[in-house]
Amino acid sequence: MTMSVCQFMFRKLAGLAGAVLSGGFALPALASSYGAGIENSQWYLSESVFECSLVHSVPGYGRAVFSHRAGENLSFFLESETSMMRPGRGQLVVEAPAWRPGVAPRAIGAVTVSDNRRAVILGNREATLVAQGLLQGMRPTVTRVAWYDDRPIRVHLSNVNFSGPYSGYRECVTGLLPVNYDQIRRSRVPFASGSTSLSDADRQLLDNIVTYVVADSTVERVFVDGHSDSVGSRIDNRALSEERANVVADYLRSRGMQEDLLIVRAQGDQFPVSRRHADNRRTTIRLQRQGERPDLQQASGPGTDFSG
């Protein structure tokens, strides 16, 4: 006698239940999902000439941040006070929110999940794809297994109220400084043997330093130290290093650097950084902010470049 559809389904379900009770089959763990809903989704723009950022609160998890520092590209990170995802390889997809059924998800690729406070950090390409997904009304989602068990953790970003702050972010980016503090806090101008001439690349570097220092009122000292190689007499080398330091300092002044910030010193050949003579023919520029511990004013050993 032919088995009815109802009888077949009943037997299949009974068999499945028996397997679960006997320990022969495990149901997949349910995912824990974190993200803002329509009623509480907000994006906040923070803007300055130093950095433009978009911050989004992810309830139950932490926050998501698009960050664009001066002199760098757009980046993105997920931040949480507690480690919720197990370190390892996670997945990033751009999927449709619940109110847009039928739209296929788009995989961006694997992401590295760490046990740091910033568990997920994305570079410019991935961050741009995430932003584009939000602008298209999609929901970027990071999935990774939980720290303490095998259930998946899903952290998703809401596109609600994103487009307005993103427009402000794009406008903010146009006003960013050409460099940030980390990029120019220690800079180096190289010189050819016996030369005190600045190249176009040197002038561009010094222009960027002046632009930054003028904008950052927390910079309280700019150390300019001239150096030479050890070829020739020590007296001549000291004179040459002084001229190199003055060439750089004079250019900084001519571009608007305040005189009271500058500390100009000639070091001669006493602080080599390399056995290669070319590496030692230089002027170094070091910026010091308020509250930063000044570097030691004595060289700690051979090859130490304390000044820059």
PDB file of C-alpha atoms in Angstrom:
ATOM      1  CA  MET A   1       0.000   0.000   0.000  1.00  0.00           C
ATOM      2  CA  THR A   2       1.322   3.405  -0.924  1.00  0.00           C
ATOM      3  CA  MET A   3       2.454   5.560   2.035  1.00  0.00           C
ATOM      4  CA  SER A   4       0.695   8.899   2.239  1.00  0.00           C
ATOM      5  CA  VAL A   5       2.669  12.164   2.350  1.00  0.00           C
ATOM      6  CA  CYS A   6       1.520  12.788   5.919  1.00  0.00           C
ATOM      7  CA  GLN A   7       2.680   9.350   7.069  1.00  0.00           C
ATOM      8  CA  PHE A   8       6.072   9.879   5.389  1.00  0.00           C
ATOM      9  CA  MET A   9       6.621  13.261   7.039  1.00  0.00           C
ATOM     10  CA  PHE A  10       5.540  11.881  10.425  1.00  0.00           C
ATOM     11  CA  ARG A  11       8.074   9.053  10.227  1.00  0.00           C
ATOM     12  CA  LYS A  12      10.867  11.426   9.147  1.00  0.00           C
ATOM     13  CA  LEU A  13      10.186  13.758  12.054  1.00  0.00           C
ATOM     14  CA  ALA A  14       9.953  10.868  14.481  1.00  0.00           C
ATOM     15  CA  GLY A  15      13.280   9.535  13.253  1.00  0.00           C
ATOM     16  CA  LEU A  16      14.893  12.956  13.595  1.00  0.00           C
ATOM     17  CA  ALA A  17      13.591  13.346  17.137  1.00  0.00           C
ATOM     18  CA  GLY A  18      14.860   9.894  18.058  1.00  0.00           C
ATOM     19  CA  ALA A  19      18.310  10.708  16.685  1.00  0.00           C
ATOM     20  CA  VAL A  20      18.471  13.917  18.701  1.00  0.00           C
ATOM     21  CA  LEU A  21      17.398  12.151  21.911  1.00  0.00           C
ATOM     22  CA  SER A  22      19.914   9.359  21.369  1.00  0.00           C
ATOM     23  CA  GLY A  23      22.777  11.816  20.869  1.00  0.00           C
ATOM     24  CA  GLY A  24      23.350  10.791  17.255  1.00  0.00           C
ATOM     25  CA  PHE A  25      22.488  14.192  15.764  1.00  0.00           C
ATOM     26  CA  ALA A  26      23.040  17.769  16.870  1.00  0.00           C
ATOM     27  CA  LEU A  27      20.876  20.641  15.799  1.00  0.00           C
ATOM     28  CA  PRO A  28      22.835  23.686  14.587  1.00  0.00           C
ATOM     29  CA  ALA A  29      23.409  26.320  17.226  1.00  0.00           C
ATOM     30  CA  LEU A  30      21.353  29.475  16.872  1.00  0.00           C
ATOM     31  CA  ALA A  31      23.311  32.612  16.036  1.00  0.00           C
ATOM     32  CA  SER A  32      23.472  35.571  18.390  1.00  0.00           C
ATOM     33  CA  SER A  33      22.827  38.702  16.359  1.00  0.00           C
ATOM     34  CA  TYR A  34      23.776  42.248  17.357  1.00  0.00           C
ATOM     35  CA  GLY A  35      22.736  45.394  15.560  1.00  0.00           C
ATOM     36  CA  ALA A  36      20.608  48.512  15.705  1.00  0.00           C
ATOM     37  CA  GLY A  37      17.015  48.492  14.528  1.00  0.00           C
ATOM     38  CA  ILE A  38      15.030  51.130  12.693  1.00  0.00           C
ATOM     39  CA  GLU A  39      14.053  52.780  15.973  1.00  0.00           C
ATOM     40  CA  ASN A  40      17.578  53.232  17.378  1.00  0.00           C
ATOM     41  CA  SER A  41      19.940  53.385  14.400  1.00  0.00           C
ATOM     42  CA  GLN A  42      22.157  56.473  14.449  1.00  0.00           C
ATOM     43  CA  TRP A  43      25.413  57.511  12.786  1.00  0.00           C
ATOM     44  CA  TYR A  44      27.432  60.354  14.259  1.00  0.00           C
ATOM     45  CA  LEU A  45      29.972  62.435  12.344  1.00  0.00           C
ATOM     46  CA  SER A  46      33.106  63.692  14.105  1.00  0.00           C
ATOM     47  CA  GLU A  47      35.104  66.120  11.976  1.00  0.00           C
ATOM     48  CA  SER A  48      38.344  68.090  12.176  1.00  0.00           C
ATOM     49  CA  VAL A  49      41.357  68.812   9.970  1.00  0.00           C
ATOM     50  CA  PHE A  50      43.068  65.867  11.677  1.00  0.00           C
ATOM     51  CA  GLU A  51      40.436  63.144  11.263  1.00  0.00           C
ATOM     52  CA  CYS A  52      36.938  62.499   9.935  1.00  0.00           C
ATOM     53  CA  SER A  53      34.997  59.633  11.507  1.00  0.00           C
ATOM     54  CA  LEU A  54      31.541  58.071  11.443  1.00  0.00           C
ATOM     55  CA  VAL A  55      30.506  56.299  14.645  1.00  0.00           C
ATOM     56  CA  HIS A  56      27.637  53.826  14.917  1.00  0.00           C
ATOM     57  CA  SER A  57      26.447  52.212  18.151  1.00  0.00           C
ATOM     58  CA  VAL A  58      25.816  48.461  17.904  1.00  0.00           C
ATOM     59  CA  PRO A  59      23.524  47.582  20.852  1.00  0.00           C
ATOM     60  CA  GLY A  60      24.767  44.667  22.905  1.00  0.00           C
ATOM     61  CA  TYR A  61      28.132  44.587  21.159  1.00  0.00           C
ATOM     62  CA  GLY A  62      29.928  47.926  21.079  1.00  0.00           C
ATOM     63  CA  ARG A  63      30.425  50.289  18.182  1.00  0.00           C
ATOM     64  CA  ALA A  64      31.422  50.448  14.537  1.00  0.00           C
ATOM     65  CA  VAL A  65      33.670  53.262  13.285  1.00  0.00           C
ATOM     66  CA  PHE A  66      34.706  54.535   9.880  1.00  0.00           C
ATOM     67  CA  SER A  67      37.924  56.489  10.396  1.00  0.00           C
ATOM     68  CA  HIS A  68      39.803  58.656   7.908  1.00  0.00           C
ATOM     69  CA  ARG A  69      42.961  60.230   9.335  1.00  0.00           C
ATOM     70  CA  ALA A  70      44.837  63.005   7.593  1.00  0.00           C
ATOM     71  CA  GLY A  71      47.422  61.576   5.198  1.00  0.00           C
ATOM     72  CA  GLU A  72      45.791  58.125   5.191  1.00  0.00           C
ATOM     73  CA  ASN A  73      42.926  56.255   3.529  1.00  0.00           C
ATOM     74  CA  LEU A  74      39.549  55.291   4.914  1.00  0.00           C
ATOM     75  CA  SER A  75      39.567  52.435   7.436  1.00  0.00           C
ATOM     76  CA  PHE A  76      36.917  50.695   9.516  1.00  0.00           C
ATOM     77  CA  PHE A  77      36.860  48.833  12.805  1.00  0.00           C
ATOM     78  CA  LEU A  78      34.479  47.019  15.144  1.00  0.00           C
ATOM     79  CA  GLU A  79      35.151  47.777  18.796  1.00  0.00           C
ATOM     80  CA  SER A  80      33.901  45.968  21.904  1.00  0.00           C
ATOM     81  CA  GLU A  81      34.803  46.205  25.572  1.00  0.00           C
ATOM     82  CA  THR A  82      34.624  42.423  25.909  1.00  0.00           C
ATOM     83  CA  SER A  83      35.822  39.711  23.525  1.00  0.00           C
ATOM     84  CA  MET A  84      32.679  38.157  22.099  1.00  0.00           C
ATOM     85  CA  MET A  85      34.070  36.510  18.953  1.00  0.00           C
ATOM     86  CA  ARG A  86      36.752  33.841  18.932  1.00  0.00           C
ATOM     87  CA  PRO A  87      40.004  34.982  17.307  1.00  0.00           C
ATOM     88  CA  GLY A  88      40.410  33.598  13.820  1.00  0.00           C
ATOM     89  CA  ARG A  89      38.815  33.893  10.430  1.00  0.00           C
ATOM     90  CA  GLY A  90      35.402  35.469  10.106  1.00  0.00           C
ATOM     91  CA  GLN A  91      33.218  36.350   7.138  1.00  0.00           C
ATOM     92  CA  LEU A  92      32.030  39.725   5.902  1.00  0.00           C
ATOM     93  CA  VAL A  93      28.946  39.915   3.698  1.00  0.00           C
ATOM     94  CA  VAL A  94      26.631  42.679   2.552  1.00  0.00           C
ATOM     95  CA  GLU A  95      23.088  41.404   2.920  1.00  0.00           C
ATOM     96  CA  ALA A  96      19.616  42.861   2.657  1.00  0.00           C
ATOM     97  CA  PRO A  97      17.810  43.947   5.832  1.00  0.00           C
ATOM     98  CA  ALA A  98      14.696  42.071   6.892  1.00  0.00           C
ATOM     99  CA  TRP A  99      12.395  44.568   5.186  1.00  0.00           C
ATOM    100  CA  ARG A 100      14.016  43.885   1.758  1.00  0.00           C
ATOM    101  CA  PRO A 101      13.344  40.174   1.176  1.00  0.00           C
ATOM    102  CA  GLY A 102      14.571  38.511  -1.996  1.00  0.00           C
ATOM    103  CA  VAL A 103      17.773  40.525  -2.408  1.00  0.00           C
ATOM    104  CA  ALA A 104      20.769  38.222  -2.645  1.00  0.00           C
ATOM    105  CA  PRO A 105      23.683  38.800  -0.216  1.00  0.00           C
ATOM    106  CA  ARG A 106      27.084  39.762  -1.568  1.00  0.00           C
ATOM    107  CA  ALA A 107      30.225  38.325  -0.011  1.00  0.00           C
ATOM    108  CA  ILE A 108      33.115  40.746   0.532  1.00  0.00           C
ATOM    109  CA  GLY A 109      35.477  38.114   1.897  1.00  0.00           C
ATOM    110  CA  ALA A 110      37.217  36.759   4.940  1.00  0.00           C
ATOM    111  CA  VAL A 111      38.214  39.045   7.814  1.00  0.00           C
ATOM    112  CA  THR A 112      40.638  38.524  10.659  1.00  0.00           C
ATOM    113  CA  VAL A 113      39.080  38.600  14.126  1.00  0.00           C
ATOM    114  CA  SER A 114      41.482  39.322  16.997  1.00  0.00           C
ATOM    115  CA  ASP A 115      41.124  39.322  20.761  1.00  0.00           C
ATOM    116  CA  ASN A 116      41.944  43.025  20.916  1.00  0.00           C
ATOM    117  CA  ARG A 117      39.449  45.727  21.813  1.00  0.00           C
ATOM    118  CA  ARG A 118      39.225  46.453  18.111  1.00  0.00           C
ATOM    119  CA  ALA A 119      38.365  42.938  17.096  1.00  0.00           C
ATOM    120  CA  VAL A 120      37.933  43.609  13.370  1.00  0.00           C
ATOM    121  CA  ILE A 121      39.930  46.178  11.382  1.00  0.00           C
ATOM    122  CA  LEU A 122      39.359  46.703   7.665  1.00  0.00           C
ATOM    123  CA  GLY A 123      41.574  48.498   5.183  1.00  0.00           C
ATOM    124  CA  ASN A 124      40.543  51.000   2.554  1.00  0.00           C
ATOM    125  CA  ARG A 125      39.097  48.561   0.000  1.00  0.00           C
ATOM    126  CA  GLU A 126      36.903  46.603   2.402  1.00  0.00           C
ATOM    127  CA  ALA A 127      35.868  49.756   4.306  1.00  0.00           C
ATOM    128  CA  THR A 128      34.802  51.394   1.033  1.00  0.00           C
ATOM    129  CA  LEU A 129      32.745  48.332   0.056  1.00  0.00           C
ATOM    130  CA  VAL A 130      31.023  48.393   3.448  1.00  0.00           C
ATOM    131  CA  ALA A 131      30.192  52.098   3.041  1.00  0.00           C
ATOM    132  CA  GLN A 132      28.871  51.491  -0.479  1.00  0.00           C
ATOM    133  CA  GLY A 133      26.689  48.672   0.820  1.00  0.00           C
ATOM    134  CA  LEU A 134      25.175  50.970   3.432  1.00  0.00           C
ATOM    135  CA  LEU A 135      24.487  53.637   0.812  1.00  0.00           C
ATOM    136  CA  GLN A 136      22.710  50.986  -1.285  1.00  0.00           C
ATOM    137  CA  GLY A 137      20.368  50.208   1.613  1.00  0.00           C
ATOM    138  CA  MET A 138      22.088  46.973   2.556  1.00  0.00           C
ATOM    139  CA  ARG A 139      23.271  45.594   5.903  1.00  0.00           C
ATOM    140  CA  PRO A 140      26.984  44.700   6.150  1.00  0.00           C
ATOM    141  CA  THR A 141      27.457  41.796   8.556  1.00  0.00           C
ATOM    142  CA  VAL A 142      30.473  40.178  10.205  1.00  0.00           C
ATOM    143  CA  THR A 143      30.026  36.556  11.324  1.00  0.00           C
ATOM    144  CA  ARG A 144      32.397  34.596  13.535  1.00  0.00           C
ATOM    145  CA  VAL A 145      32.026  31.784  16.058  1.00  0.00           C
ATOM    146  CA  ALA A 146      31.550  32.893  19.670  1.00  0.00           C
ATOM    147  CA  TRP A 147      34.416  33.016  22.155  1.00  0.00           C
ATOM    148  CA  TYR A 148      32.991  30.501  24.661  1.00  0.00           C
ATOM    149  CA  ASP A 149      30.945  28.126  22.515  1.00  0.00           C
ATOM    150  CA  ASP A 150      30.306  27.195  18.899  1.00  0.00           C
ATOM    151  CA  ARG A 151      27.321  29.346  18.169  1.00  0.00           C
ATOM    152  CA  PRO A 152      27.872  32.047  15.529  1.00  0.00           C
ATOM    153  CA  ILE A 153      28.078  35.705  16.474  1.00  0.00           C
ATOM    154  CA  ARG A 154      26.624  38.097  13.892  1.00  0.00           C
ATOM    155  CA  VAL A 155      27.356  41.814  14.087  1.00  0.00           C
ATOM    156  CA  HIS A 156      25.541  43.908  11.526  1.00  0.00           C
ATOM    157  CA  LEU A 157      25.433  47.592  10.627  1.00  0.00           C
ATOM    158  CA  SER A 158      22.217  49.458   9.980  1.00  0.00           C
ATOM    159  CA  ASN A 159      21.888  51.685   6.919  1.00  0.00           C
ATOM    160  CA  VAL A 160      19.164  53.746   8.593  1.00  0.00           C
ATOM    161  CA  ASN A 161      20.255  57.403   8.976  1.00  0.00           C
ATOM    162  CA  PHE A 162      23.619  56.713   7.293  1.00  0.00           C
ATOM    163  CA  SER A 163      23.492  58.744   4.079  1.00  0.00           C
ATOM    164  CA  GLY A 164      23.300  62.182   5.716  1.00  0.00           C
ATOM    165  CA  PRO A 165      26.353  61.805   7.984  1.00  0.00           C
ATOM    166  CA  TYR A 166      28.221  60.114   5.127  1.00  0.00           C
ATOM    167  CA  SER A 167      27.735  63.196   2.953  1.00  0.00           C
ATOM    168  CA  GLY A 168      29.191  65.259   5.792  1.00  0.00           C
ATOM    169  CA  TYR A 169      32.104  62.845   6.016  1.00  0.00           C
ATOM    170  CA  ARG A 170      32.913  63.266   2.321  1.00  0.00           C
ATOM    171  CA  GLU A 171      32.942  67.026   2.723  1.00  0.00           C
ATOM    172  CA  CYS A 172      35.144  66.705   5.814  1.00  0.00           C
ATOM    173  CA  VAL A 173      37.718  64.659   3.898  1.00  0.00           C
ATOM    174  CA  THR A 174      38.325  67.519   1.470  1.00  0.00           C
ATOM    175  CA  GLY A 175      39.589  69.658   4.363  1.00  0.00           C
ATOM    176  CA  LEU A 176      41.968  67.150   5.948  1.00  0.00           C
ATOM    177  CA  LEU A 177      45.605  68.069   6.412  1.00  0.00           C
ATOM    178  CA  PRO A 178      48.037  66.395   3.985  1.00  0.00           C
ATOM    179  CA  VAL A 179      49.744  64.474   6.833  1.00  0.00           C
ATOM    180  CA  ASN A 180      49.101  63.355  10.395  1.00  0.00           C
ATOM    181  CA  TYR A 181      51.314  63.604  13.459  1.00  0.00           C
ATOM    182  CA  ASP A 182      52.621  60.058  13.321  1.00  0.00           C
ATOM    183  CA  GLN A 183      53.771  60.556   9.741  1.00  0.00           C
ATOM    184  CA  ILE A 184      55.879  63.650  10.387  1.00  0.00           C
ATOM    185  CA  ARG A 185      56.747  63.634  14.083  1.00  0.00           C
ATOM    186  CA  ARG A 186      60.176  62.297  13.091  1.00  0.00           C
ATOM    187  CA  SER A 187      61.336  63.355   9.649  1.00  0.00           C
ATOM    188  CA  ARG A 188      64.602  63.298   7.778  1.00  0.00           C
ATOM    189  CA  VAL A 189      66.075  65.457   5.007  1.00  0.00           C
ATOM    190  CA  PRO A 190      68.997  63.692   3.252  1.00  0.00           C
ATOM    191  CA  PHE A 191      71.950  65.498   1.673  1.00  0.00           C
ATOM    192  CA  ALA A 192      74.532  64.604  -0.925  1.00  0.00           C
ATOM    193  CA  SER A 193      78.203  64.668   0.063  1.00  0.00           C
ATOM    194  CA  GLY A 194      79.242  68.217   0.932  1.00  0.00           C
ATOM    195  CA  SER A 195      75.801  69.561  -0.057  1.00  0.00           C
ATOM    196  CA  THR A 196      73.356  71.824   1.748  1.00  0.00           C
ATOM    197  CA  SER A 197      70.777  72.002  -1.060  1.00  0.00           C
ATOM    198  CA  LEU A 198      67.116  71.069  -0.660  1.00  0.00           C
ATOM    199  CA  SER A 199      65.321  69.046  -3.324  1.00  0.00           C
ATOM    200  CA  ASP A 200      61.704  69.547  -4.395  1.00  0.00           C
ATOM    201  CA  ALA A 201      60.766  66.460  -2.365  1.00  0.00           C
ATOM    202  CA  ASP A 202      62.484  67.965   0.698  1.00  0.00           C
ATOM    203  CA  ARG A 203      60.546  71.208   0.304  1.00  0.00           C
ATOM    204  CA  GLN A 204      57.266  69.305   0.013  1.00  0.00           C
ATOM    205  CA  LEU A 205      58.052  67.437   3.229  1.00  0.00           C
ATOM    206  CA  LEU A 206      58.917  70.660   5.042  1.00  0.00           C
ATOM    207  CA  ASP A 207      55.776  72.362   3.699  1.00  0.00           C
ATOM    208  CA  ASN A 208      53.688  69.513   5.137  1.00  0.00           C
ATOM    209  CA  ILE A 209      55.421  69.832   8.494  1.00  0.00           C
ATOM    210  CA  VAL A 210      54.703  73.556   8.649  1.00  0.00           C
ATOM    211  CA  THR A 211      51.069  73.023   7.622  1.00  0.00           C
ATOM    212  CA  TYR A 212      50.633  70.475  10.388  1.00  0.00           C
ATOM    213  CA  VAL A 213      52.391  72.468  13.116  1.00  0.00           C
ATOM    214  CA  VAL A 214      50.369  75.604  12.315  1.00  0.00           C
ATOM    215  CA  ALA A 215      47.160  73.581  12.718  1.00  0.00           C
ATOM    216  CA  ASP A 216      48.161  71.677  15.881  1.00  0.00           C
ATOM    217  CA  SER A 217      48.479  74.035  18.812  1.00  0.00           C
ATOM    218  CA  THR A 218      49.720  71.218  21.065  1.00  0.00           C
ATOM    219  CA  VAL A 219      53.105  71.107  19.296  1.00  0.00           C
ATOM    220  CA  GLU A 220      55.445  73.007  21.610  1.00  0.00           C
ATOM    221  CA  ARG A 221      58.903  72.197  20.217  1.00  0.00           C
ATOM    222  CA  VAL A 222      60.397  71.512  16.794  1.00  0.00           C
ATOM    223  CA  PHE A 223      63.949  70.169  17.037  1.00  0.00           C
ATOM    224  CA  VAL A 224      66.101  70.631  13.931  1.00  0.00           C
ATOM    225  CA  ASP A 225      69.413  68.762  14.087  1.00  0.00           C
ATOM    226  CA  GLY A 226      72.067  68.832  11.405  1.00  0.00           C
ATOM    227  CA  HIS A 227      74.382  65.844  10.928  1.00  0.00           C
ATOM    228  CA  SER A 228      77.288  64.899   8.698  1.00  0.00           C
ATOM    229  CA  ASP A 229      79.251  61.804   7.809  1.00  0.00           C
ATOM    230  CA  SER A 230      82.693  61.167   9.282  1.00  0.00           C
ATOM    231  CA  VAL A 231      84.685  61.899   6.124  1.00  0.00           C
ATOM    232  CA  GLY A 232      87.070  64.822   6.643  1.00  0.00           C
ATOM    233  CA  SER A 233      87.888  66.806   9.742  1.00  0.00           C
ATOM    234  CA  ARG A 234      85.546  66.985  12.708  1.00  0.00           C
ATOM    235  CA  ILE A 235      85.619  70.809  12.631  1.00  0.00           C
ATOM    236  CA  ASP A 236      84.548  70.907   8.983  1.00  0.00           C
ATOM    237  CA  ASN A 237      81.854  68.311   9.599  1.00  0.00           C
ATOM    238  CA  ARG A 238      80.393  70.302  12.449  1.00  0.00           C
ATOM    239  CA  ALA A 239      80.305  73.446  10.320  1.00  0.00           C
ATOM    240  CA  LEU A 240      78.623  71.517   7.501  1.00  0.00           C
ATOM    241  CA  SER A 241      76.025  70.030   9.862  1.00  0.00           C
ATOM    242  CA  GLU A 242      75.280  73.518  11.200  1.00  0.00           C
ATOM    243  CA  GLU A 243      74.740  74.839   7.694  1.00  0.00           C
ATOM    244  CA  ARG A 244      72.412  71.926   6.912  1.00  0.00           C
ATOM    245  CA  ALA A 245      70.397  72.563  10.064  1.00  0.00           C
ATOM    246  CA  ASN A 246      70.128  76.266   9.261  1.00  0.00           C
ATOM    247  CA  VAL A 247      69.037  75.603   5.680  1.00  0.00           C
ATOM    248  CA  VAL A 248      66.135  73.517   6.943  1.00  0.00           C
ATOM    249  CA  ALA A 249      65.268  75.899   9.795  1.00  0.00           C
ATOM    250  CA  ASP A 250      65.344  78.925   7.478  1.00  0.00           C
ATOM    251  CA  TYR A 251      62.987  77.203   5.069  1.00  0.00           C
ATOM    252  CA  LEU A 252      60.589  76.341   7.893  1.00  0.00           C
ATOM    253  CA  ARG A 253      60.600  79.964   9.037  1.00  0.00           C
ATOM    254  CA  SER A 254      60.002  81.203   5.502  1.00  0.00           C
ATOM    255  CA  ARG A 255      56.882  79.021   5.265  1.00  0.00           C
ATOM    256  CA  GLY A 256      55.387  80.285   8.516  1.00  0.00           C
ATOM    257  CA  MET A 257      56.962  78.279  11.344  1.00  0.00           C
ATOM    258  CA  GLN A 258      57.060  80.321  14.555  1.00  0.00           C
ATOM    259  CA  GLU A 259      60.572  81.162  15.684  1.00  0.00           C
ATOM    260  CA  ASP A 260      59.909  80.325  19.337  1.00  0.00           C
ATOM    261  CA  LEU A 261      59.087  76.701  18.423  1.00  0.00           C
ATOM    262  CA  LEU A 262      62.432  76.007  16.769  1.00  0.00           C
ATOM    263  CA  ILE A 263      65.455  74.535  18.498  1.00  0.00           C
ATOM    264  CA  VAL A 264      68.300  74.308  15.977  1.00  0.00           C
ATOM    265  CA  ARG A 265      71.432  72.264  16.736  1.00  0.00           C
ATOM    266  CA  ALA A 266      74.551  71.113  14.900  1.00  0.00           C
ATOM    267  CA  GLN A 267      75.681  67.602  15.789  1.00  0.00           C
ATOM    268  CA  GLY A 268      78.553  67.106  13.326  1.00  0.00           C
ATOM    269  CA  ASP A 269      79.484  63.443  12.876  1.00  0.00           C
ATOM    270  CA  GLN A 270      79.073  62.352  16.483  1.00  0.00           C
ATOM    271  CA  PHE A 271      75.740  60.523  16.095  1.00  0.00           C
ATOM    272  CA  PRO A 272      75.901  58.202  13.067  1.00  0.00           C
ATOM    273  CA  VAL A 273      72.864  56.033  12.350  1.00  0.00           C
ATOM    274  CA  SER A 274      74.581  53.714   9.886  1.00  0.00           C
ATOM    275  CA  ARG A 275      77.921  52.584   8.568  1.00  0.00           C
ATOM    276  CA  ARG A 276      76.903  54.028   5.221  1.00  0.00           C
ATOM    277  CA  HIS A 277      78.078  57.616   4.902  1.00  0.00           C
ATOM    278  CA  ALA A 278      75.007  58.558   2.840  1.00  0.00           C
ATOM    279  CA  ASP A 279      72.680  57.679   5.736  1.00  0.00           C
ATOM    280  CA  ASN A 280      74.535  60.021   8.084  1.00  0.00           C
ATOM    281  CA  ARG A 281      74.391  63.118   5.871  1.00  0.00           C
ATOM    282  CA  ARG A 282      71.056  64.454   7.051  1.00  0.00           C
ATOM    283  CA  THR A 283      69.016  66.963   8.990  1.00  0.00           C
ATOM    284  CA  THR A 284      66.372  65.510  11.277  1.00  0.00           C
ATOM    285  CA  ILE A 285      63.162  67.236  12.380  1.00  0.00           C
ATOM    286  CA  ARG A 286      61.413  66.047  15.527  1.00  0.00           C
ATOM    287  CA  LEU A 287      58.109  67.395  16.811  1.00  0.00           C
ATOM    288  CA  GLN A 288      57.222  67.382  20.501  1.00  0.00           C
ATOM    289  CA  ARG A 289      53.704  67.861  21.803  1.00  0.00           C
ATOM    290  CA  GLN A 290      52.657  69.186  25.175  1.00  0.00           C
ATOM    291  CA  GLY A 291      52.812  66.448  27.776  1.00  0.00           C
ATOM    292  CA  GLU A 292      55.105  64.202  25.789  1.00  0.00           C
ATOM    293  CA  ARG A 293      58.240  63.081  27.547  1.00  0.00           C
ATOM    294  CA  PRO A 294      61.217  64.812  25.952  1.00  0.00           C
ATOM    295  CA  ASP A 295      63.791  62.491  24.439  1.00  0.00           C
ATOM    296  CA  LEU A 296      67.068  62.177  26.266  1.00  0.00           C
ATOM    297  CA  GLN A 297      69.477  64.890  25.323  1.00  0.00           C
ATOM    298  CA  GLN A 298      72.420  62.508  25.496  1.00  0.00           C
ATOM    299  CA  ALA A 299      73.143  59.795  22.992  1.00  0.00           C
ATOM    300  CA  SER A 300      72.788  56.420  24.681  1.00  0.00           C
ATOM    301  CA  GLY A 301      75.349  54.641  22.553  1.00  0.00           C
ATOM    302  CA  PRO A 302      77.002  54.278  19.164  1.00  0.00           C
ATOM    303  CA  GLY A 303      74.659  54.839  16.252  1.00  0.00           C
ATOM    304  CA  THR A 304      71.911  56.394  18.376  1.00  0.00           C
ATOM    305  CA  ASP A 305      70.101  59.240  16.642  1.00  0.00           C
ATOM    306  CA  PHE A 306      68.574  60.951  19.643  1.00  0.00           C
ATOM    307  CA  SER A 307      67.536  64.054  17.774  1.00  0.00           C
ATOM    308  CA  GLY A 308      65.203  62.837  15.160  1.00  0.00           C
TER     309      GLY A 308
END
